[in-house]
Short mmCIF file of C-alpha atoms in Angstrom, two decimals:
data_model
loop_
_atom_site.label_atom_id
_atom_site.label_comp_id
_atom_site.label_asym_id
_atom_site.label_seq_id
_atom_site.Cartn_x
_atom_site.Cartn_y
_atom_site.Cartn_z
CA MET L 1 0.00 0.00 0.00
CA ALA L 2 1.37 3.40 -1.00
CA MET L 3 2.19 5.94 1.68
CA GLN L 4 0.71 9.41 1.58
CA SER L 5 3.31 11.20 3.65
CA VAL L 6 4.03 14.87 4.15
CA LEU L 7 7.32 16.29 2.87
CA LEU L 8 9.02 19.12 4.73
CA ALA L 9 12.04 20.57 2.96
CA ASN L 10 14.59 23.34 2.94
CA GLU L 11 18.05 23.58 1.34
CA HIS L 12 19.59 21.47 4.12
CA LEU L 13 17.01 18.80 5.01
CA ARG L 14 14.13 16.74 3.68
CA VAL L 15 11.84 15.22 6.32
CA MET L 16 9.02 12.79 5.56
CA VAL L 17 6.18 12.48 8.07
CA LEU L 18 3.43 9.85 8.10
CA PRO L 19 0.17 10.79 9.89
CA LEU L 20 -0.17 7.16 11.06
CA GLY L 21 1.56 7.32 14.42
CA ALA L 22 2.94 10.80 13.62
CA ARG L 23 5.97 8.94 12.30
CA ILE L 24 9.12 10.49 10.89
CA HIS L 25 9.99 7.92 8.23
CA GLY L 26 12.73 9.85 6.49
CA ILE L 27 15.34 12.50 7.30
CA GLN L 28 17.64 13.25 4.38
CA VAL L 29 20.66 15.52 4.80
CA ASN L 30 22.03 17.52 1.88
CA ARG L 31 25.68 16.54 1.41
CA GLY L 32 26.05 18.73 -1.68
CA GLU L 33 26.03 18.21 -5.45
CA GLY L 34 22.63 16.52 -5.35
CA ASP L 35 23.65 13.93 -2.75
CA TRP L 36 20.89 13.53 -0.12
CA GLN L 37 21.89 11.10 2.63
CA GLN L 38 19.16 9.13 4.43
CA THR L 39 19.78 9.08 8.20
CA VAL L 40 16.86 7.05 9.61
CA VAL L 41 15.68 3.48 9.16
CA GLY L 42 12.23 3.06 7.61
CA TYR L 43 9.86 0.95 5.52
CA ASP L 44 8.92 1.57 1.91
CA ASN L 45 5.15 1.08 2.25
CA LEU L 46 2.26 1.75 4.60
CA THR L 47 1.38 -1.92 5.08
CA ASP L 48 4.71 -2.55 6.80
CA TYR L 49 4.16 0.41 9.13
CA GLN L 50 0.71 -0.90 10.02
CA ALA L 51 2.29 -4.23 11.04
CA ASP L 52 5.39 -2.68 12.61
CA THR L 53 6.35 -3.84 16.12
CA SER L 54 9.61 -1.86 16.42
CA TYR L 55 7.98 1.61 16.67
CA LEU L 56 10.02 2.91 13.73
CA GLY L 57 9.99 6.71 13.72
CA CYS L 58 6.77 6.95 15.68
CA THR L 59 5.44 9.21 18.39
CA ALA L 60 5.28 6.98 21.46
CA GLY L 61 2.52 7.72 24.00
CA ARG L 62 0.36 8.21 25.97
CA TYR L 63 3.23 6.92 28.06
CA ALA L 64 6.49 6.11 26.25
CA ASN L 65 8.73 3.35 27.63
CA ARG L 66 7.46 0.97 30.33
CA ILE L 67 5.03 0.97 33.25
CA ALA L 68 5.37 -1.97 35.65
CA GLY L 69 2.41 -4.31 35.90
CA ALA L 70 0.57 -2.05 33.45
CA MET L 71 -0.88 -0.11 36.36
CA PHE L 72 -0.30 2.95 38.52
CA GLU L 73 -2.04 4.91 41.26
CA LEU L 74 -2.98 8.57 41.09
CA ASP L 75 -4.74 10.49 43.86
CA GLY L 76 -5.59 7.23 45.62
CA GLN L 77 -7.17 5.58 42.57
CA SER L 78 -5.60 2.65 40.74
CA TYR L 79 -5.62 2.50 36.94
CA GLN L 80 -5.22 -0.78 35.06
CA LEU L 81 -3.59 -0.21 31.70
CA GLU L 82 -3.27 -2.25 28.53
CA ALA L 83 -0.44 -4.74 29.00
CA ASN L 84 1.46 -5.43 25.78
CA GLU L 85 4.90 -6.62 26.94
CA GLY L 86 4.22 -9.51 29.26
CA ALA L 87 2.52 -8.04 32.32
CA ASN L 88 3.83 -4.53 31.58
CA LEU L 89 2.84 -1.62 29.38
CA LEU L 90 5.26 -0.52 26.65
CA HIS L 91 4.91 2.71 24.65
CA GLY L 92 1.26 3.25 25.50
CA GLY L 93 -0.06 -0.23 24.80
CA ILE L 94 -1.11 -2.11 21.68
CA ASN L 95 -3.12 0.83 20.41
CA GLY L 96 -0.81 3.55 21.67
CA PHE L 97 -0.22 6.79 19.82
CA HIS L 98 2.04 4.92 17.35
CA ASN L 99 -1.00 3.11 15.94
CA GLN L 100 -3.32 6.12 15.78
CA GLN L 101 -4.14 8.32 12.81
CA TRP L 102 -3.10 11.89 13.64
CA ARG L 103 -4.90 14.83 12.03
CA ILE L 104 -3.00 17.42 10.03
CA ILE L 105 -3.86 20.85 11.48
CA ARG L 106 -1.38 23.09 9.66
CA GLN L 107 1.05 22.39 6.86
CA HIS L 108 3.72 24.61 5.27
CA ASP L 109 6.89 23.91 3.33
CA THR L 110 9.00 23.64 6.47
CA GLU L 111 6.44 23.10 9.24
CA LEU L 112 3.71 20.60 10.09
CA THR L 113 1.32 20.49 13.06
CA LEU L 114 -0.46 17.22 13.90
CA ALA L 115 -3.18 16.62 16.48
CA TYR L 116 -4.56 13.61 18.31
CA HIS L 117 -7.40 13.30 20.82
CA SER L 118 -6.85 10.50 23.33
CA ALA L 119 -10.16 9.69 24.98
CA ASP L 120 -10.66 9.17 28.71
CA GLY L 121 -9.98 5.49 29.41
CA GLU L 122 -8.02 4.84 26.22
CA ALA L 123 -5.56 2.02 27.02
CA GLY L 124 -6.72 2.51 30.63
CA PHE L 125 -5.34 6.05 31.10
CA PRO L 126 -7.51 8.62 32.89
CA GLY L 127 -8.68 11.86 31.32
CA ASN L 128 -9.30 13.19 27.85
CA LEU L 129 -5.96 14.31 26.45
CA ASP L 130 -5.60 16.65 23.46
CA VAL L 131 -2.14 16.51 21.92
CA LEU L 132 -0.46 18.83 19.44
CA GLN L 133 2.88 18.09 17.80
CA THR L 134 4.72 20.56 15.59
CA ILE L 135 7.61 19.39 13.42
CA SER L 136 9.59 22.17 11.77
CA LEU L 137 12.87 22.71 9.94
CA VAL L 138 15.29 25.46 10.90
CA ASP L 139 18.46 25.36 8.81
CA SER L 140 20.01 21.93 9.56
CA GLU L 141 17.74 21.24 12.53
CA VAL L 142 14.52 19.25 12.97
CA HIS L 143 12.44 20.75 15.79
CA ILE L 144 9.74 18.67 17.51
CA LYS L 145 7.46 20.42 19.98
CA TYR L 146 4.86 18.57 22.07
CA TRP L 147 1.90 20.16 23.84
CA ALA L 148 -0.83 18.20 25.64
CA SER L 149 -3.78 19.28 27.77
CA ALA L 150 -5.88 17.03 30.03
CA ASP L 151 -9.32 17.54 31.58
CA LYS L 152 -8.42 15.50 34.69
CA PRO L 153 -5.16 14.41 36.36
CA THR L 154 -3.22 11.91 34.27
CA VAL L 155 0.34 10.91 33.34
CA VAL L 156 2.04 11.77 30.04
CA ASN L 157 5.35 10.81 28.46
CA LEU L 158 5.88 11.50 24.75
CA THR L 159 8.94 10.92 22.59
CA ASN L 160 10.09 10.33 19.05
CA HIS L 161 11.32 6.82 18.23
CA CYS L 162 13.50 7.30 15.15
CA TYR L 163 16.20 4.72 14.47
CA PHE L 164 19.24 6.67 13.29
CA ASN L 165 21.96 5.39 11.01
CA LEU L 166 24.43 8.04 9.84
CA ALA L 167 26.71 5.57 8.03
CA LYS L 168 26.79 4.13 4.52
CA HIS L 169 26.41 0.57 5.82
CA GLN L 170 23.86 -1.30 7.94
CA ASP L 171 25.80 -1.68 11.19
CA THR L 172 25.73 1.25 13.63
CA ARG L 173 28.11 -0.27 16.16
CA GLN L 174 30.94 1.71 14.57
CA HIS L 175 29.15 4.96 15.44
CA TRP L 176 30.58 7.07 18.26
CA LEU L 177 28.33 8.37 21.04
CA GLN L 178 28.60 11.08 23.68
CA LEU L 179 25.98 11.67 26.38
CA ARG L 180 25.55 14.42 28.94
CA ALA L 181 24.86 11.94 31.72
CA GLN L 182 26.51 10.90 34.98
CA ARG L 183 23.93 8.27 36.01
CA PHE L 184 21.66 5.72 34.35
CA VAL L 185 18.55 3.88 35.49
CA GLU L 186 19.18 0.32 36.66
CA VAL L 187 16.57 -2.09 35.31
CA ALA L 188 15.50 -5.68 35.92
CA ASP L 189 15.51 -8.19 33.05
CA THR L 190 11.96 -7.05 32.23
CA GLY L 191 13.18 -3.53 31.48
CA ILE L 192 11.40 -2.22 34.59
CA PRO L 193 13.53 0.09 36.80
CA THR L 194 14.67 -1.16 40.17
CA GLY L 195 14.48 2.44 41.42
CA ALA L 196 18.26 2.81 41.57
CA LEU L 197 20.31 5.33 39.62
CA LEU L 198 23.83 4.01 39.01
CA LYS L 199 26.91 6.09 38.29
CA VAL L 200 28.36 5.63 34.82
CA ASP L 201 31.94 5.92 36.11
CA ASP L 202 34.14 2.91 35.26
CA THR L 203 31.31 1.14 33.43
CA PRO L 204 30.46 0.67 29.73
CA PHE L 205 27.65 3.18 30.33
CA ASP L 206 30.19 6.00 30.50
CA PHE L 207 29.75 8.09 27.35
CA SER L 208 30.86 11.33 28.99
CA THR L 209 33.47 11.54 26.25
CA SER L 210 32.79 10.39 22.72
CA THR L 211 33.26 6.61 22.56
CA GLU L 212 32.79 3.95 19.90
CA ILE L 213 29.61 2.01 20.68
CA ALA L 214 31.19 -1.32 19.66
CA LYS L 215 33.87 -0.87 22.32
CA GLN L 216 31.27 -0.45 25.06
CA LEU L 217 29.15 -3.33 23.78
CA SER L 218 32.16 -5.66 24.06
CA SER L 219 32.47 -4.88 27.77
CA HIS L 220 31.16 -7.24 30.44
CA HIS L 221 28.41 -5.75 32.61
CA PRO L 222 25.27 -7.46 33.97
CA GLN L 223 23.05 -4.61 32.76
CA LEU L 224 24.33 -5.12 29.21
CA ALA L 225 24.21 -8.90 29.35
CA GLN L 226 20.50 -9.12 30.15
CA PHE L 227 19.56 -7.16 27.00
CA GLU L 228 22.48 -8.13 24.72
CA GLY L 229 23.16 -4.39 24.45
CA PHE L 230 21.84 -1.04 25.55
CA ASP L 231 18.19 -0.28 26.27
CA HIS L 232 18.60 2.09 29.21
CA ASN L 233 17.48 5.50 30.33
CA PHE L 234 20.18 8.01 31.18
CA GLU L 235 19.60 10.87 33.60
CA ILE L 236 20.47 14.08 31.78
CA HIS L 237 22.91 16.28 33.63
CA LYS L 238 20.92 19.51 33.49
CA ASN L 239 22.28 22.96 32.79
CA LYS L 240 20.52 25.28 35.24
CA HIS L 241 20.70 28.17 32.78
CA SER L 242 18.82 26.56 29.87
CA ALA L 243 15.73 24.37 29.61
CA LEU L 244 16.67 23.22 26.10
CA GLN L 245 20.19 21.84 25.97
CA ASP L 246 22.40 19.56 23.90
CA VAL L 247 22.41 16.12 25.55
CA ALA L 248 23.81 13.66 23.00
CA VAL L 249 26.03 13.48 19.92
CA LEU L 250 26.02 10.52 17.53
CA TYR L 251 28.83 10.42 14.96
CA ALA L 252 29.60 8.18 11.96
CA PRO L 253 33.29 8.26 10.94
CA ASP L 254 32.75 6.93 7.41
CA THR L 255 30.42 9.80 6.46
CA ASP L 256 31.90 12.39 8.87
CA LEU L 257 28.35 13.28 9.96
CA SER L 258 27.17 14.17 13.46
CA LEU L 259 23.69 14.22 14.94
CA VAL L 260 23.28 16.44 18.01
CA VAL L 261 20.18 15.82 20.15
CA ALA L 262 18.86 18.67 22.28
CA THR L 263 15.85 18.45 24.59
CA THR L 264 13.98 19.83 27.57
CA GLN L 265 13.31 16.29 28.84
CA PRO L 266 15.01 14.87 31.98
CA GLY L 267 15.99 11.53 30.45
CA LEU L 268 17.34 9.93 27.29
CA GLN L 269 16.72 6.27 26.45
CA PHE L 270 19.63 4.83 24.46
CA TYR L 271 18.61 1.69 22.57
CA SER L 272 21.34 0.08 20.46
CA GLY L 273 18.89 -1.63 18.09
CA GLN L 274 19.92 -5.21 18.89
CA TYR L 275 16.38 -6.55 18.49
CA LEU L 276 15.64 -5.09 15.06
CA SER L 277 14.45 -7.90 12.79
CA ALA L 278 13.65 -8.55 9.11
CA PRO L 279 13.57 -6.75 6.78
CA PHE L 280 16.22 -4.98 8.85
CA GLN L 281 19.17 -6.43 10.74
CA ALA L 282 20.25 -6.12 14.34
CA HIS L 283 22.08 -2.86 15.08
CA GLN L 284 20.97 -1.27 11.80
CA GLY L 285 19.63 1.73 13.73
CA ILE L 286 20.10 3.50 17.07
CA CYS L 287 17.37 5.16 19.14
CA LEU L 288 18.06 8.23 21.27
CA GLU L 289 14.66 8.79 22.86
CA ALA L 290 14.41 12.02 24.85
CA GLN L 291 11.71 11.39 27.45
CA GLN L 292 10.63 11.09 31.06
CA PHE L 293 11.90 8.15 33.09
CA PRO L 294 10.38 4.66 32.60
CA ASP L 295 7.81 3.62 35.22
CA ALA L 296 7.98 7.09 36.82
CA PRO L 297 4.30 6.95 37.94
CA ASN L 298 5.34 4.07 40.25
CA GLN L 299 8.74 5.44 41.25
CA PRO L 300 8.49 8.29 43.79
CA ASN L 301 12.16 9.25 43.35
CA PHE L 302 11.86 9.79 39.60
CA PRO L 303 10.83 13.08 37.90
CA ILE L 304 7.09 13.71 38.04
CA THR L 305 5.06 12.80 34.93
CA ARG L 306 1.70 13.99 36.26
CA VAL L 307 -0.29 16.42 34.10
CA ASP L 308 -3.20 18.39 35.58
CA PRO L 309 -5.90 20.52 33.97
CA HIS L 310 -4.71 24.08 33.31
CA SER L 311 -1.08 22.88 33.51
CA PRO L 312 -0.32 21.42 30.08
CA TYR L 313 2.52 19.10 29.15
CA GLN L 314 5.17 20.91 27.07
CA HIS L 315 8.49 19.50 25.87
CA SER L 316 10.82 19.83 22.90
CA ILE L 317 13.35 17.74 20.99
CA VAL L 318 15.79 19.08 18.40
CA TYR L 319 17.84 16.98 15.95
CA ARG L 320 20.77 19.00 14.53
CA PHE L 321 22.99 17.63 11.76
CA ALA L 322 26.54 18.83 11.20
CA VAL L 323 29.60 17.79 9.19
CA GLY L 324 32.54 16.80 11.40
CA HIS L 325 32.80 15.21 14.82
CA VAL L 326 30.85 17.51 17.16
CA MET L 327 31.57 17.38 20.89
CA LEU L 328 29.33 18.38 23.80
#
């Protein structure tokens, strides 16, 4: 089935957006002389996106990442959610935002605004939630802005789930990564946090300086062993002087291209793509998901994900592309 996607373009970037799941299914970077380099992993047709189980390029919600036991308590009331990863909820459930048809509200050459209404009780979440997402191009940057308003207390965690590959080949383990993080969230073998934040010092989770991902993957660490790679949330080391800040740099030596991720979010989930399957291969793409912490509604020590009426959810993500090895 053919895809009817929206093209955003300027002289530096071409971005393709699919209203199904508000998915970014293409980001092409102008390398000059008519050479447009694709930087994200995607399918060629709509049918594959409808059957997709890897969340390629989608907007994950109403709650991205995992919630333990697919339930949480808010103001003394328990809410049973839609379990879709064993007993837990992942990325909003089977019919999360990734499987919903978003409405196009505004469309220009370099800007697109999409909307979705999540009804009270959808996937078990309380409250009607109206979500707006604006994707815009500014020079060599892709800006994503989320805004969501609820009519009763609820929890919200939205992110973009692009799989990035900045190289000319299908293995991203030769990419280099730098993260503005001093701690990461320890998880059980289910991906659910234990509640502990571990220091990255002297572990393969230390990306405080730019490091080849393959080198860290070859290290022995129980947190890596249980997932055969990375699928962990890093606590962003916040700059008190700026809400939006650069938090990650991904670099591919063979193309000399860097991706800088900036966000207002408190966490960044680094997933090394080890479970990608046909028609793709393991490690063909890398996810850098700026978001709230996993299972935060059940973890009192994690940043608050509660959204109340008259206090809307607002967060931003920026993807900036640059030639050369950028450093934080």
